[in-house]
Short mmCIF file of C-alpha atoms in Angstrom, two decimals:
data_model
loop_
_atom_site.label_atom_id
_atom_site.label_comp_id
_atom_site.label_asym_id
_atom_site.label_seq_id
_atom_site.Cartn_x
_atom_site.Cartn_y
_atom_site.Cartn_z
CA MET A 25 12.00 35.55 -14.16
CA PRO A 26 11.27 31.80 -14.35
CA PRO A 27 13.88 29.29 -13.20
CA SER A 28 16.05 27.58 -15.77
CA TYR A 29 15.71 23.89 -16.48
CA ALA A 30 19.23 23.47 -15.12
CA ALA A 31 18.00 24.91 -11.81
CA ILE A 32 15.09 22.48 -11.42
CA ARG A 33 17.01 19.39 -12.52
CA PRO A 34 18.47 18.75 -9.03
CA LEU A 35 14.98 19.09 -7.56
CA LEU A 36 13.63 16.30 -9.77
CA ALA A 37 16.74 14.09 -9.58
CA PRO A 38 15.75 12.33 -6.30
CA TRP A 39 12.68 10.86 -8.02
CA GLY A 40 14.34 8.82 -10.74
CA GLU A 41 16.78 8.83 -13.62
CA LEU A 42 16.94 11.95 -15.76
CA ARG A 43 18.04 11.48 -19.34
CA ALA A 44 18.09 13.76 -22.38
CA GLN A 45 15.29 12.79 -24.77
CA PRO A 46 15.30 13.86 -28.43
CA ALA A 47 12.38 15.47 -30.22
CA SER A 48 12.04 12.29 -32.29
CA ASP A 49 10.63 10.53 -29.18
CA TRP A 50 7.46 12.62 -29.48
CA GLN A 51 4.62 10.53 -30.96
CA GLY A 52 2.00 13.26 -31.26
CA GLU A 53 0.16 14.65 -34.27
CA PHE A 54 1.48 18.19 -33.95
CA ALA A 55 4.83 19.82 -33.25
CA LEU A 56 5.66 20.56 -29.63
CA PRO A 57 6.68 24.09 -28.62
CA PRO A 58 10.38 24.67 -27.91
CA ALA A 59 9.82 25.06 -24.15
CA LEU A 60 8.50 21.53 -23.85
CA LEU A 61 11.15 20.03 -26.11
CA ASP A 62 13.81 21.88 -24.11
CA PHE A 63 12.43 20.39 -20.90
CA TYR A 64 12.80 16.86 -22.21
CA ARG A 65 16.23 17.55 -23.65
CA GLU A 66 17.64 19.40 -20.62
CA VAL A 67 15.83 17.65 -17.76
CA GLY A 68 14.41 14.48 -19.30
CA PRO A 69 12.19 12.59 -16.82
CA TRP A 70 13.08 8.97 -17.59
CA GLY A 71 12.69 6.97 -14.39
CA GLY A 72 13.12 3.24 -14.11
CA VAL A 73 12.58 0.62 -16.81
CA ARG A 74 10.36 -2.24 -15.67
CA HIS A 75 10.91 -4.28 -18.84
CA ALA A 76 12.63 -3.57 -22.13
CA SER A 77 9.34 -4.00 -23.99
CA VAL A 78 7.69 -1.36 -21.79
CA GLY A 79 10.49 1.17 -21.68
CA PRO A 80 10.94 4.04 -19.23
CA LEU A 81 8.22 4.76 -16.71
CA GLY A 82 8.92 8.43 -16.01
CA LEU A 83 9.04 9.99 -12.55
CA ASP A 84 6.63 9.55 -9.64
CA LEU A 85 6.81 12.40 -7.13
CA ALA A 86 5.49 11.43 -3.70
CA CYS A 87 3.63 14.55 -2.60
CA GLY A 88 1.15 12.83 -0.28
CA GLY A 89 -1.82 10.89 -1.62
CA ASN A 90 -1.44 9.77 -5.22
CA PRO A 91 2.01 10.42 -6.67
CA VAL A 92 2.46 13.04 -9.36
CA SER A 93 3.57 11.16 -12.48
CA ILE A 94 5.65 12.87 -15.16
CA PRO A 95 5.91 10.65 -18.26
CA PRO A 96 8.90 10.30 -20.58
CA LEU A 97 8.52 12.03 -23.93
CA GLN A 98 7.86 8.81 -25.84
CA ASN A 99 4.76 8.20 -23.68
CA LEU A 100 3.50 11.77 -23.48
CA TRP A 101 1.07 11.53 -26.40
CA ALA A 102 -0.43 8.26 -25.12
CA ARG A 103 -1.15 9.98 -21.81
CA GLN A 104 -3.70 12.20 -23.58
CA ALA A 105 -6.13 9.26 -23.72
CA GLY A 106 -9.12 9.92 -21.50
CA TYR A 107 -8.65 13.67 -21.84
CA ARG A 108 -8.22 14.60 -25.50
CA TRP A 109 -9.84 11.43 -26.83
CA HIS A 110 -11.80 8.47 -25.49
CA GLY A 111 -9.43 5.74 -24.36
CA LEU A 112 -11.39 2.94 -26.06
CA SER A 113 -13.16 4.44 -29.07
CA GLY A 114 -10.58 7.09 -29.89
CA GLU A 115 -13.39 9.61 -30.28
CA ARG A 116 -12.41 13.20 -29.57
CA LEU A 117 -13.86 14.31 -26.24
CA ARG A 118 -15.87 17.48 -25.84
CA GLY A 119 -14.68 20.20 -23.53
CA TRP A 120 -10.97 19.54 -24.02
CA LYS A 121 -9.30 22.45 -25.80
CA ASP A 122 -6.94 21.92 -28.74
CA GLU A 123 -4.18 23.84 -26.97
CA TRP A 124 -4.26 21.69 -23.82
CA LEU A 125 -1.69 18.95 -23.26
CA VAL A 126 -1.46 16.76 -20.15
CA VAL A 127 2.15 16.88 -18.92
CA ALA A 128 1.70 15.20 -15.52
CA MET A 129 -1.01 13.44 -13.55
CA GLU A 130 -1.93 13.01 -9.90
CA GLY A 131 -3.90 9.81 -10.21
CA SER A 132 -6.37 10.72 -12.97
CA HIS A 133 -6.20 14.46 -12.27
CA PRO A 134 -4.22 16.31 -14.95
CA PHE A 135 -1.63 19.04 -14.91
CA ILE A 136 -2.34 20.84 -18.17
CA TYR A 137 0.17 22.68 -20.33
CA ASP A 138 -1.23 25.42 -22.56
CA LEU A 139 0.51 25.12 -25.93
CA ILE A 140 -0.19 28.77 -26.71
CA SER A 141 0.59 30.60 -23.45
CA GLY A 142 3.05 28.11 -21.95
CA ALA A 143 1.21 28.24 -18.61
CA VAL A 144 0.40 25.18 -16.50
CA SER A 145 -2.88 24.56 -14.70
CA PHE A 146 -4.51 21.76 -12.72
CA ASP A 147 -7.99 20.28 -12.63
CA LEU A 148 -9.89 17.39 -11.11
CA ALA A 149 -11.03 14.71 -13.52
CA GLY A 150 -14.62 13.58 -13.73
CA GLY A 151 -16.53 16.77 -14.44
CA HIS A 152 -16.58 19.91 -16.55
CA TRP A 153 -13.04 21.13 -17.20
CA ASN A 154 -12.25 24.34 -15.38
CA PRO A 155 -8.50 24.22 -14.70
CA ARG A 156 -6.91 26.48 -12.10
CA PRO A 157 -3.59 28.20 -12.87
CA ILE A 158 -0.52 26.68 -11.22
CA ALA A 159 2.36 28.53 -12.88
CA ASP A 160 3.13 30.76 -15.84
CA ASP A 161 5.70 28.35 -17.27
CA LEU A 162 6.73 24.70 -17.23
CA ALA A 163 9.95 25.12 -15.24
CA THR A 164 8.17 26.89 -12.39
CA ALA A 165 5.40 24.29 -12.34
CA PHE A 166 7.67 21.25 -12.23
CA GLY A 167 10.08 22.95 -9.85
CA ALA A 168 7.20 23.74 -7.52
CA LEU A 169 5.90 20.17 -7.60
CA ALA A 170 9.39 18.83 -6.90
CA THR A 171 9.85 21.30 -4.05
CA VAL A 172 6.65 20.09 -2.42
CA ALA A 173 7.66 16.45 -2.92
CA ASN A 174 11.15 16.97 -1.50
CA THR A 175 9.91 18.90 1.52
CA TYR A 176 7.13 16.40 2.20
CA ALA A 177 9.60 13.51 1.95
CA ALA A 178 12.00 15.21 4.36
CA LEU A 179 9.23 15.52 6.95
CA GLY A 180 8.72 11.75 6.95
CA GLU A 181 6.20 10.33 9.39
CA SER A 182 5.97 13.64 11.24
CA ALA A 183 3.96 15.12 8.35
CA LEU A 184 0.76 13.31 9.36
CA ASP A 185 -1.06 12.97 12.65
CA GLU A 186 -2.53 9.75 14.09
CA ASP A 187 -5.59 10.17 11.83
CA TYR A 188 -3.36 10.53 8.75
CA GLU A 189 -4.26 14.19 8.43
CA LEU A 190 -1.60 16.70 7.45
CA ARG A 191 -0.26 18.50 10.51
CA PRO A 192 -0.47 22.33 10.39
CA GLN A 193 3.27 22.63 10.96
CA ALA A 194 3.91 20.27 8.03
CA ARG A 195 1.75 22.41 5.75
CA ALA A 196 3.65 25.48 6.95
CA SER A 197 6.98 23.81 6.17
CA VAL A 198 5.85 22.94 2.65
CA ARG A 199 4.40 26.42 2.11
CA ASP A 200 7.60 28.10 3.28
CA ALA A 201 9.81 25.93 1.06
CA LEU A 202 7.52 26.59 -1.89
CA ALA A 203 7.52 30.34 -1.23
CA GLU A 204 11.32 30.30 -1.18
CA PHE A 205 11.44 28.43 -4.49
CA LEU A 206 8.94 30.80 -6.09
CA GLY A 207 10.79 33.83 -4.75
CA GLN A 208 7.48 35.18 -3.50
CA GLY A 209 5.59 35.41 -0.24
CA PRO A 210 3.59 32.69 1.52
CA ALA A 211 0.35 33.99 0.00
CA GLN A 212 1.51 33.04 -3.49
CA ALA A 213 2.62 29.61 -2.26
CA ASP A 214 -0.76 29.10 -0.59
CA ALA A 215 -2.50 30.11 -3.83
CA LEU A 216 -0.57 27.47 -5.79
CA LEU A 217 -1.35 24.77 -3.21
CA HIS A 218 -5.02 25.79 -3.27
CA ALA A 219 -5.18 25.63 -7.06
CA TRP A 220 -3.68 22.15 -6.81
CA ARG A 221 -6.14 21.23 -4.00
CA TRP A 222 -3.15 19.90 -2.09
CA TYR A 223 -4.43 18.28 1.10
CA GLU A 224 -7.80 20.01 0.86
#
């Protein structure tokens, strides 16, 4: 059984302000499924506001390397540029499926929500899209990302060696925390980290 949004809210709270966001904030050309609207209403990644004209920035989860950015609902549709359509011409891009929606990014690499199945996957930008499954639902995906970020942050400088490589014991700590969150064994946690290419 997937976690509730109430259960993952405390996991995301260390990374910025959470605020309920109404469905009217969505700027897209199609209706969002209830699971995604519920996430923004019950969890609501808002983050800081750099300037009133810019609005909320969303959350940045420090997981090592580029942060994982989760946009506020009002910016979610704009984040599809470069994936669903060309960022300059607006031309629809080949290879991107209609049912795919970017819900978070690690740099330019997207976490993709399937509007039909509700599953979340991850892929590297810059080539043919072949996303790897991360989780069967949005709450598990975001809870897993937050668990990794929180565990990595708690490790502090001890996570990396003198060559800035992840220490084996740090990876084990993250894997064990992730396995506990998932309610599964370390093999499932390792599979999620591998699909994400976390420190690979």
